[in-house]
Amino acid sequence: MDHTQTVCVVGLGYIGLPTAAILASHGHDVIGVDVNPRHVDEVNEGRVPFIEPDLETVVAGAVARGRLHAQAHMPWADAYIVAVPTPFADTYDVDPRHIKAAAEAIAPQLRGGELIILESTSPPGLTEQMGQYILDARPDLTLEPGEHNTLYLAHCPERVLPGRVMIEIVDNDRIIGGVTDEAAIKARDLYATFCKGELLITDARTAEMAKLVENSYRDVNIAFANELSIISDRLGIDVWELIELANHHPRVNILQPGPGVGGHCIAVDPWFIVAAAPEEAKLVRLAREVNDAKPDFVLEKVMSKAAKFREPVIAALGIAFKADIDDLRESPSKAIVERLAGEVEHAKLLIAEPNVDALPSSLADRPNVELASVEDAIERADIVLVLVDHHEFKTLDRELLAEKIVVDTKGLWR
Ligand code: SAJ
């Protein structure tokens, strides 16, 4: 594919917008499509509706040069990259409604010959399902290669780490799973225009599973760390020191415990494996359960400390799902604070979250909850609960903590 072809990125969220901006800065004409008019307007003004280092500069530059434009309606393009949410339904199976909507919006635009790439995390088979949605709407098209009316369909899972997206989107190796070999080659040629990492070709189902397995691998390792933190608490051992020492072994690399696992990836993707193979995926399921139960442990710890006070004041440091981002999706820290606010009604909760200007409504509407600066929150608190290792917390004057009861889920101030 040469550099002057049009690429349409469907979904201008945490993955779609960086992908659109990088494509535009590498010579493509990019149209971003989003159902949220606020996103569309902000992008066209060169702004980014969420925090991601260096993204806004690239978006602003691409918009100013006329290479990137956002709109609500689906255009025709040589290539489509679909990056819409794939949440799970109650059964832990995928809820394909956004994929279906994207496919049905793309279908009428197609002429034959287009490349359609699904980047959203997908259980095995969803890429083929997306193809079927398109063919249901356009029976005149085909996935068989070599025809004038062929569509080229591939799954290229994104694997970038929030907070490092602009680096990883270019540097990471990419798995490219074609529904046909020809589709994989076309997709590889598009990614080759901006990816410096290796471009690894496979089939769509293996590519779908690879993404799920990577996140599940991390989930299992974090579950091990979280279980160790609970065992260590019982045995009176410092888990952070324990893990640091064990990790000196050349073949041991235990991850870090925390208040639980959040975000829209690691806390979600393993369930797609469980849904696809419920009898076989025993460890994958157990790891999810261990990590999902960690907030209960933290909550009990804080409540036992709070029981010593008539009207305890608790400073909760961080409600984002991890350090140095503003993303509250599936955040165990936010869930812990919400439950504290509900279950310890006589407590006052002071939340320090440097990455947000306002609390989400689940917290803002509660009379015993307040957003505060970190210094103010700690000064007024009886109990300091560390939930996220934001850089602002790491460098705090430790003098502030004298006389305070500290519950530190991230081992920040050891
Ligand atoms: N966490 C721990 N202990 C650790 C590491 C992480 O408790 O040692 C927690 C974090 O605090 C957070 C959660 O796990 O709540 C997930 O954070 P993360 O930094 O591990 O991962 P995500 O969800 O931000 O991004 C992951 C990445 N996957 C892997 O590293 C295998 C990223 O590369 C994927 O692109 C992303 O999921 C995704 O979109 O799937």
Short mmCIF file of C-alpha atoms and ligand atoms in Angstrom, two decimals:
data_model
loop_
_atom_site.label_atom_id
_atom_site.label_comp_id
_atom_site.label_asym_id
_atom_site.label_seq_id
_atom_site.Cartn_x
_atom_site.Cartn_y
_atom_site.Cartn_z
CA MET A 1 0.00 0.00 0.00
CA ASP A 2 1.43 3.40 -0.88
CA HIS A 3 1.33 6.35 1.45
CA THR A 4 -1.41 8.32 -0.22
CA GLN A 5 -4.23 5.88 0.38
CA THR A 6 -7.09 6.63 2.73
CA VAL A 7 -7.38 4.81 6.04
CA CYS A 8 -10.53 5.02 8.13
CA VAL A 9 -10.10 4.36 11.85
CA VAL A 10 -13.37 3.38 13.48
CA GLY A 11 -13.48 4.30 17.20
CA LEU A 12 -11.33 7.20 18.40
CA GLY A 13 -10.62 5.88 21.89
CA TYR A 14 -7.48 4.86 23.73
CA ILE A 15 -6.27 2.77 20.76
CA GLY A 16 -8.05 4.19 17.72
CA LEU A 17 -6.98 7.79 18.20
CA PRO A 18 -3.25 7.04 18.69
CA THR A 19 -3.39 4.68 15.69
CA ALA A 20 -5.10 7.34 13.57
CA ALA A 21 -2.56 9.97 14.63
CA ILE A 22 0.44 7.73 13.92
CA LEU A 23 -0.94 6.68 10.51
CA ALA A 24 -1.53 10.35 9.65
CA SER A 25 1.99 11.29 10.71
CA HIS A 26 3.35 8.56 8.43
CA GLY A 27 1.80 9.93 5.25
CA HIS A 28 -1.69 8.43 5.20
CA ASP A 29 -4.89 10.39 4.78
CA VAL A 30 -6.83 9.37 7.85
CA ILE A 31 -10.50 9.74 8.64
CA GLY A 32 -11.44 8.96 12.22
CA VAL A 33 -15.03 7.92 12.89
CA ASP A 34 -16.62 8.05 16.32
CA VAL A 35 -20.19 7.92 17.58
CA ASN A 36 -19.37 10.43 20.33
CA PRO A 37 -19.74 13.97 18.92
CA ARG A 38 -17.54 15.38 21.73
CA HIS A 39 -14.66 13.13 20.63
CA VAL A 40 -15.16 14.17 17.01
CA ASP A 41 -15.14 17.89 17.83
CA GLU A 42 -12.14 17.67 20.13
CA VAL A 43 -10.08 15.71 17.61
CA ASN A 44 -10.90 18.22 14.86
CA GLU A 45 -9.65 20.95 17.20
CA GLY A 46 -6.42 18.98 17.67
CA ARG A 47 -7.24 17.99 21.23
CA VAL A 48 -7.32 14.61 22.98
CA PRO A 49 -10.20 13.71 25.33
CA PHE A 50 -8.01 11.62 27.69
CA ILE A 51 -4.47 11.60 29.08
CA GLU A 52 -1.79 9.86 27.04
CA PRO A 53 1.76 11.25 26.93
CA ASP A 54 2.75 12.89 23.59
CA LEU A 55 -0.52 11.98 21.85
CA GLU A 56 -1.94 15.50 21.71
CA THR A 57 1.13 16.89 19.90
CA VAL A 58 0.85 14.26 17.17
CA VAL A 59 -2.94 14.69 16.85
CA ALA A 60 -2.65 18.49 16.69
CA GLY A 61 0.10 18.26 14.05
CA ALA A 62 -1.82 15.77 11.89
CA VAL A 63 -5.03 17.83 12.06
CA ALA A 64 -3.15 21.06 11.27
CA ARG A 65 -1.54 19.43 8.19
CA GLY A 66 -4.95 18.22 7.01
CA ARG A 67 -3.94 14.55 7.29
CA LEU A 68 -6.37 13.66 10.08
CA HIS A 69 -10.04 14.50 10.19
CA ALA A 70 -12.79 13.14 12.45
CA GLN A 71 -16.46 12.69 11.63
CA ALA A 72 -19.55 10.82 12.77
CA HIS A 73 -20.52 9.12 9.50
CA MET A 74 -18.68 6.26 7.85
CA PRO A 75 -16.77 7.17 4.66
CA TRP A 76 -15.34 4.98 1.91
CA ALA A 77 -11.64 4.16 2.46
CA ASP A 78 -8.98 1.85 1.03
CA ALA A 79 -8.48 0.37 4.50
CA TYR A 80 -10.54 0.32 7.69
CA ILE A 81 -9.12 -0.24 11.16
CA VAL A 82 -11.81 -1.10 13.70
CA ALA A 83 -10.92 -0.23 17.30
CA VAL A 84 -14.27 -0.20 19.11
CA PRO A 85 -14.94 -1.65 22.58
CA THR A 86 -15.49 -5.41 22.96
CA PRO A 87 -16.98 -5.69 26.47
CA PHE A 88 -18.09 -8.98 27.89
CA ALA A 89 -21.70 -9.88 28.49
CA ASP A 90 -23.01 -11.42 31.76
CA THR A 91 -21.90 -14.86 30.62
CA TYR A 92 -18.31 -13.57 30.15
CA ASP A 93 -18.73 -14.16 26.44
CA VAL A 94 -18.13 -11.15 24.22
CA ASP A 95 -20.87 -8.63 23.62
CA PRO A 96 -20.32 -8.01 19.88
CA ARG A 97 -22.75 -5.11 19.54
CA HIS A 98 -20.13 -2.43 18.73
CA ILE A 99 -18.39 -4.72 16.22
CA LYS A 100 -21.72 -5.45 14.55
CA ALA A 101 -22.58 -1.75 14.41
CA ALA A 102 -19.18 -0.92 12.89
CA ALA A 103 -19.49 -3.75 10.34
CA GLU A 104 -22.99 -2.64 9.35
CA ALA A 105 -21.84 0.95 8.95
CA ILE A 106 -18.82 -0.04 6.84
CA ALA A 107 -20.71 -2.53 4.62
CA PRO A 108 -22.65 -0.05 2.43
CA GLN A 109 -19.44 1.88 1.65
CA LEU A 110 -17.52 -1.09 0.24
CA ARG A 111 -16.72 -1.54 -3.46
CA GLY A 112 -14.49 -4.65 -3.27
CA GLY A 113 -10.71 -4.68 -2.76
CA GLU A 114 -10.77 -2.98 0.67
CA LEU A 115 -8.70 -4.11 3.63
CA ILE A 116 -10.61 -4.37 6.93
CA ILE A 117 -8.63 -4.87 10.11
CA LEU A 118 -10.09 -5.61 13.53
CA GLU A 119 -7.78 -4.34 16.30
CA SER A 120 -10.22 -4.69 19.21
CA THR A 121 -9.52 -7.56 21.58
CA SER A 122 -11.54 -10.51 20.32
CA PRO A 123 -12.40 -14.02 21.44
CA PRO A 124 -11.48 -16.70 18.89
CA GLY A 125 -13.79 -16.36 15.91
CA LEU A 126 -14.94 -12.73 16.29
CA THR A 127 -12.97 -11.50 13.26
CA GLU A 128 -14.68 -14.11 11.09
CA GLN A 129 -17.99 -13.10 12.71
CA MET A 130 -17.33 -9.47 11.75
CA GLY A 131 -16.74 -10.64 8.18
CA GLN A 132 -20.06 -12.45 8.29
CA TYR A 133 -21.87 -9.31 9.49
CA ILE A 134 -20.45 -7.49 6.46
CA LEU A 135 -21.31 -10.28 4.02
CA ASP A 136 -24.84 -10.54 5.44
CA ALA A 137 -25.32 -6.88 4.49
CA ARG A 138 -23.38 -7.24 1.21
CA PRO A 139 -23.87 -10.69 -0.31
CA ASP A 140 -22.37 -9.32 -3.54
CA LEU A 141 -18.90 -9.26 -1.88
CA THR A 142 -16.64 -12.20 -0.97
CA LEU A 143 -13.68 -13.09 1.24
CA GLU A 144 -12.32 -15.48 -1.43
CA PRO A 145 -9.04 -13.99 -2.65
CA GLY A 146 -8.35 -12.75 -6.15
CA GLU A 147 -11.83 -11.60 -7.23
CA HIS A 148 -12.78 -8.04 -8.21
CA ASN A 149 -15.21 -8.01 -5.26
CA THR A 150 -12.85 -9.52 -2.62
CA LEU A 151 -12.64 -8.05 0.88
CA TYR A 152 -9.41 -8.59 2.81
CA LEU A 153 -10.08 -9.23 6.49
CA ALA A 154 -7.48 -9.47 9.26
CA HIS A 155 -7.10 -9.32 13.03
CA CYS A 156 -4.14 -7.32 14.34
CA PRO A 157 -4.54 -7.06 18.11
CA GLU A 158 -3.20 -3.92 19.72
CA ARG A 159 -0.77 -4.64 22.55
CA VAL A 160 0.28 -1.16 23.65
CA LEU A 161 0.57 -0.21 27.30
CA PRO A 162 -1.52 2.81 28.38
CA GLY A 163 0.95 5.54 29.31
CA ARG A 164 3.48 4.32 26.70
CA VAL A 165 1.15 4.07 23.71
CA MET A 166 2.99 6.48 21.40
CA ILE A 167 6.24 4.57 21.83
CA GLU A 168 4.85 1.04 21.81
CA ILE A 169 2.54 1.55 18.83
CA VAL A 170 5.65 2.04 16.69
CA ASP A 171 8.21 -0.16 18.48
CA ASN A 172 6.23 -3.27 19.49
CA ASP A 173 6.23 -6.42 17.38
CA ARG A 174 2.80 -6.98 15.83
CA ILE A 175 0.81 -10.13 15.32
CA ILE A 176 -1.08 -10.04 12.03
CA GLY A 177 -3.75 -12.69 11.61
CA GLY A 178 -5.33 -12.93 8.18
CA VAL A 179 -8.67 -14.58 7.54
CA THR A 180 -6.83 -15.40 4.28
CA ASP A 181 -3.08 -15.29 3.52
CA GLU A 182 -3.68 -12.46 1.06
CA ALA A 183 -5.43 -10.39 3.75
CA ALA A 184 -2.51 -10.93 6.14
CA ILE A 185 -0.04 -9.69 3.51
CA LYS A 186 -2.12 -6.58 2.77
CA ALA A 187 -2.43 -5.84 6.50
CA ARG A 188 1.31 -6.36 6.98
CA ASP A 189 2.03 -3.84 4.21
CA LEU A 190 -0.11 -1.24 5.96
CA TYR A 191 1.54 -1.76 9.37
CA ALA A 192 4.97 -1.75 7.71
CA THR A 193 4.43 1.94 6.92
CA PHE A 194 4.74 2.88 10.61
CA CYS A 195 5.80 -0.16 12.69
CA LYS A 196 9.45 -0.67 13.53
CA GLY A 197 8.79 -3.95 15.34
CA GLU A 198 8.64 -7.38 13.71
CA LEU A 199 5.44 -8.09 11.77
CA LEU A 200 4.43 -11.67 12.54
CA ILE A 201 1.96 -13.32 10.21
CA THR A 202 -0.54 -15.96 11.32
CA ASP A 203 -4.23 -16.78 10.94
CA ALA A 204 -6.97 -14.67 12.55
CA ARG A 205 -7.92 -17.15 15.29
CA THR A 206 -4.35 -17.63 16.50
CA ALA A 207 -3.88 -13.85 16.52
CA GLU A 208 -7.06 -13.44 18.58
CA MET A 209 -5.92 -16.07 21.07
CA ALA A 210 -2.36 -14.69 21.29
CA LYS A 211 -3.66 -11.37 22.58
CA LEU A 212 -5.84 -13.06 25.19
CA VAL A 213 -3.00 -15.31 26.28
CA GLU A 214 -0.57 -12.41 26.78
CA ASN A 215 -2.96 -10.62 29.10
CA SER A 216 -3.91 -13.82 30.88
CA TYR A 217 -0.24 -14.64 31.44
CA ARG A 218 0.15 -11.29 33.19
CA ASP A 219 -3.07 -11.79 35.16
CA VAL A 220 -1.88 -15.18 36.45
CA ASN A 221 1.47 -13.71 37.49
CA ILE A 222 -0.20 -10.77 39.29
CA ALA A 223 -2.62 -13.21 40.98
CA PHE A 224 0.41 -15.08 42.30
CA ALA A 225 1.81 -11.80 43.68
CA ASN A 226 -1.55 -10.86 45.21
CA GLU A 227 -1.87 -14.26 46.83
CA LEU A 228 1.68 -13.91 48.19
CA SER A 229 0.74 -10.54 49.70
CA ILE A 230 -2.16 -12.13 51.61
CA ILE A 231 -0.03 -15.10 52.74
CA SER A 232 2.77 -12.72 53.79
CA ASP A 233 0.34 -10.55 55.73
CA ARG A 234 -0.74 -13.59 57.69
CA LEU A 235 2.86 -14.70 58.32
CA GLY A 236 4.15 -11.22 59.23
CA ILE A 237 6.52 -11.04 56.23
CA ASP A 238 7.16 -7.96 54.06
CA VAL A 239 5.90 -9.14 50.65
CA TRP A 240 7.81 -6.45 48.75
CA GLU A 241 11.12 -7.56 50.22
CA LEU A 242 10.14 -11.20 49.65
CA ILE A 243 9.44 -10.67 45.94
CA GLU A 244 12.53 -8.52 45.47
CA LEU A 245 14.70 -11.27 46.95
CA ALA A 246 13.03 -14.10 45.00
CA ASN A 247 13.40 -12.11 41.77
CA HIS A 248 17.19 -12.23 42.16
CA HIS A 249 16.91 -15.83 41.00
CA PRO A 250 17.80 -15.83 37.28
CA ARG A 251 14.57 -17.60 36.27
CA VAL A 252 12.07 -15.94 38.64
CA ASN A 253 10.20 -12.74 37.79
CA ILE A 254 7.20 -12.24 40.08
CA LEU A 255 5.10 -9.15 39.40
CA GLN A 256 3.88 -6.74 42.08
CA PRO A 257 0.83 -7.08 44.34
CA GLY A 258 -1.67 -4.24 44.53
CA PRO A 259 -5.29 -3.50 45.41
CA GLY A 260 -6.51 -5.74 42.57
CA VAL A 261 -6.30 -5.75 38.79
CA GLY A 262 -8.05 -3.08 36.77
CA GLY A 263 -8.27 -1.59 33.31
CA HIS A 264 -10.17 -2.79 30.34
CA CYS A 265 -7.70 -5.48 29.27
CA ILE A 266 -6.15 -7.72 31.91
CA ALA A 267 -9.29 -7.71 34.06
CA VAL A 268 -11.42 -8.67 31.05
CA ASP A 269 -9.54 -10.65 28.41
CA PRO A 270 -8.92 -13.85 30.42
CA TRP A 271 -12.69 -14.28 30.71
CA PHE A 272 -12.89 -14.69 26.93
CA ILE A 273 -10.62 -17.73 27.27
CA VAL A 274 -12.80 -19.07 30.10
CA ALA A 275 -15.92 -18.52 27.98
CA ALA A 276 -14.33 -20.29 24.99
CA ALA A 277 -13.09 -23.32 27.00
CA PRO A 278 -14.87 -23.32 30.40
CA GLU A 279 -13.86 -26.85 31.43
CA GLU A 280 -10.21 -26.51 30.50
CA ALA A 281 -9.37 -22.93 31.57
CA LYS A 282 -9.03 -23.69 35.30
CA LEU A 283 -5.94 -21.65 36.17
CA VAL A 284 -7.04 -18.73 34.01
CA ARG A 285 -10.36 -18.57 35.87
CA LEU A 286 -8.77 -18.96 39.31
CA ALA A 287 -6.31 -16.12 38.64
CA ARG A 288 -9.23 -13.86 37.76
CA GLU A 289 -11.01 -14.86 40.95
CA VAL A 290 -7.92 -14.26 43.10
CA ASN A 291 -7.36 -10.81 41.61
CA ASP A 292 -11.04 -9.90 41.82
CA ALA A 293 -11.06 -10.84 45.51
CA LYS A 294 -8.06 -8.66 46.43
CA PRO A 295 -10.20 -5.50 46.96
CA ASP A 296 -12.15 -7.41 49.68
CA PHE A 297 -8.91 -8.04 51.54
CA VAL A 298 -7.92 -4.35 51.32
CA LEU A 299 -11.38 -3.26 52.41
CA GLU A 300 -11.31 -5.52 55.47
CA LYS A 301 -7.86 -4.18 56.43
CA VAL A 302 -9.01 -0.57 56.29
CA MET A 303 -12.27 -1.31 58.08
CA SER A 304 -10.45 -3.01 60.95
CA LYS A 305 -8.24 0.10 61.34
CA ALA A 306 -11.23 2.44 61.02
CA ALA A 307 -13.10 0.56 63.76
CA LYS A 308 -10.74 2.19 66.30
CA PHE A 309 -12.12 5.67 65.52
CA ARG A 310 -15.59 7.09 66.19
CA GLU A 311 -15.53 9.21 63.01
CA PRO A 312 -12.47 8.08 61.06
CA VAL A 313 -11.01 10.32 58.36
CA ILE A 314 -9.50 8.23 55.58
CA ALA A 315 -7.22 9.66 52.87
CA ALA A 316 -7.46 7.46 49.77
CA LEU A 317 -4.52 8.07 47.46
CA GLY A 318 -5.48 7.29 43.87
CA ILE A 319 -8.59 5.96 42.17
CA ALA A 320 -7.17 5.40 38.64
CA PHE A 321 -6.65 1.78 37.62
CA LYS A 322 -2.88 2.23 37.63
CA ALA A 323 -0.09 4.79 37.98
CA ASP A 324 0.05 8.11 36.15
CA ILE A 325 -3.11 7.83 34.04
CA ASP A 326 -6.65 9.22 34.41
CA ASP A 327 -8.39 6.00 33.35
CA LEU A 328 -10.90 4.80 35.97
CA ARG A 329 -12.22 1.81 33.96
CA GLU A 330 -12.56 -1.36 36.03
CA SER A 331 -10.42 0.33 38.67
CA PRO A 332 -10.12 -1.74 41.86
CA SER A 333 -9.06 1.43 43.72
CA LYS A 334 -12.24 3.23 42.72
CA ALA A 335 -14.30 0.17 43.71
CA ILE A 336 -12.61 0.02 47.12
CA VAL A 337 -13.28 3.71 47.77
CA GLU A 338 -16.92 3.38 46.65
CA ARG A 339 -17.44 0.47 49.01
CA LEU A 340 -15.71 2.27 51.89
CA ALA A 341 -17.96 5.28 51.34
CA GLY A 342 -21.04 3.08 51.41
CA GLU A 343 -20.11 0.67 54.16
CA VAL A 344 -18.38 3.00 56.66
CA GLU A 345 -21.03 5.73 56.75
CA HIS A 346 -19.56 7.49 59.77
CA ALA A 347 -16.19 7.85 57.99
CA LYS A 348 -15.03 10.87 56.02
CA LEU A 349 -13.23 9.97 52.79
CA LEU A 350 -10.72 12.38 51.27
CA ILE A 351 -9.71 11.29 47.80
CA ALA A 352 -6.46 12.49 46.28
CA GLU A 353 -6.35 11.78 42.54
CA PRO A 354 -4.04 14.23 40.76
CA ASN A 355 -5.18 13.05 37.29
CA VAL A 356 -8.85 14.06 37.55
CA ASP A 357 -10.54 17.44 38.08
CA ALA A 358 -13.77 15.95 39.39
CA LEU A 359 -14.89 12.73 41.02
CA PRO A 360 -17.06 10.29 39.07
CA SER A 361 -20.76 10.57 40.02
CA SER A 362 -20.64 7.29 41.97
CA LEU A 363 -18.44 9.15 44.48
CA ALA A 364 -19.29 12.82 43.91
CA ASP A 365 -22.90 12.26 45.00
CA ARG A 366 -21.92 10.92 48.43
CA PRO A 367 -21.96 13.41 51.33
CA ASN A 368 -18.99 11.76 53.11
CA VAL A 369 -16.61 11.95 50.10
CA GLU A 370 -14.44 14.86 48.98
CA LEU A 371 -11.75 15.37 46.33
CA ALA A 372 -8.67 16.88 48.01
CA SER A 373 -5.03 17.62 47.31
CA VAL A 374 -2.71 14.89 48.51
CA GLU A 375 -1.13 17.08 51.21
CA ASP A 376 -4.51 18.27 52.50
CA ALA A 377 -5.95 14.74 52.48
CA ILE A 378 -3.01 13.31 54.44
CA GLU A 379 -2.91 16.18 56.91
CA ARG A 380 -6.58 15.74 57.83
CA ALA A 381 -6.56 11.92 57.83
CA ASP A 382 -6.33 9.35 60.61
CA ILE A 383 -5.74 6.58 58.07
CA VAL A 384 -3.79 6.91 54.81
CA LEU A 385 -4.72 4.31 52.21
CA VAL A 386 -2.35 4.08 49.23
CA LEU A 387 -4.16 2.59 46.24
CA VAL A 388 -2.16 3.79 43.22
CA ASP A 389 1.57 4.42 42.84
CA HIS A 390 1.22 7.81 41.04
CA HIS A 391 4.57 9.60 40.81
CA GLU A 392 3.20 12.49 42.92
CA PHE A 393 2.78 10.10 45.87
CA LYS A 394 6.23 8.54 45.60
CA THR A 395 8.04 11.79 46.27
CA LEU A 396 5.87 12.92 49.21
CA ASP A 397 7.48 14.34 52.31
CA ARG A 398 7.40 11.35 54.67
CA GLU A 399 7.14 13.73 57.64
CA LEU A 400 3.47 14.14 56.65
CA LEU A 401 2.89 10.49 57.54
CA ALA A 402 4.15 10.66 61.13
CA GLU A 403 1.28 9.75 63.51
CA LYS A 404 -0.80 8.32 60.62
CA ILE A 405 -2.00 4.76 60.22
CA VAL A 406 -0.83 3.72 56.76
CA VAL A 407 -2.35 0.94 54.63
CA ASP A 408 -0.06 0.79 51.61
CA THR A 409 -1.32 -1.60 48.89
CA LYS A 410 1.51 -0.67 46.52
CA GLY A 411 4.53 -0.85 48.82
CA LEU A 412 5.24 2.80 48.03
CA TRP A 413 6.75 3.97 51.30
CA ARG A 414 8.57 0.91 52.57
N1 SAJ B 1 -0.75 -4.59 38.03
C1 SAJ B 1 -0.41 -5.13 39.26
N2 SAJ B 1 0.86 -5.59 39.43
C2 SAJ B 1 1.80 -5.55 38.44
C3 SAJ B 1 1.43 -5.02 37.19
C4 SAJ B 1 0.14 -4.55 37.01
O1 SAJ B 1 -1.22 -5.18 40.18
O2 SAJ B 1 2.92 -5.96 38.68
C5 SAJ B 1 -2.12 -4.09 37.82
C6 SAJ B 1 -2.18 -2.61 37.48
O3 SAJ B 1 -2.14 -1.80 38.62
C7 SAJ B 1 -3.51 -2.54 36.76
C8 SAJ B 1 -3.58 -3.87 36.03
O4 SAJ B 1 -2.66 -4.73 36.70
O5 SAJ B 1 -4.57 -2.44 37.66
C9 SAJ B 1 -3.25 -3.84 34.60
O6 SAJ B 1 -2.15 -2.98 34.35
P1 SAJ B 1 -0.97 -3.33 33.33
O7 SAJ B 1 -0.01 -2.21 33.35
O8 SAJ B 1 -0.41 -4.66 33.62
O9 SAJ B 1 -1.68 -3.50 31.94
P2 SAJ B 1 -2.74 -2.65 31.07
O10 SAJ B 1 -4.09 -3.20 31.34
O11 SAJ B 1 -2.54 -1.20 31.22
O12 SAJ B 1 -2.24 -3.07 29.61
C10 SAJ B 1 -2.19 -4.45 29.27
C11 SAJ B 1 -0.83 -4.75 28.61
N3 SAJ B 1 -0.66 -6.17 28.47
C12 SAJ B 1 0.47 -6.81 28.88
O13 SAJ B 1 1.39 -6.23 29.41
C13 SAJ B 1 0.53 -8.29 28.62
C14 SAJ B 1 -0.76 -4.07 27.26
O14 SAJ B 1 0.44 -4.46 26.57
C15 SAJ B 1 -1.98 -4.43 26.41
O15 SAJ B 1 -1.96 -3.77 25.15
C16 SAJ B 1 -3.22 -3.97 27.16
O16 SAJ B 1 -3.27 -4.71 28.39
C17 SAJ B 1 -4.43 -4.26 26.31
O17 SAJ B 1 -4.93 -3.32 25.66
O18 SAJ B 1 -4.84 -5.41 26.23
#
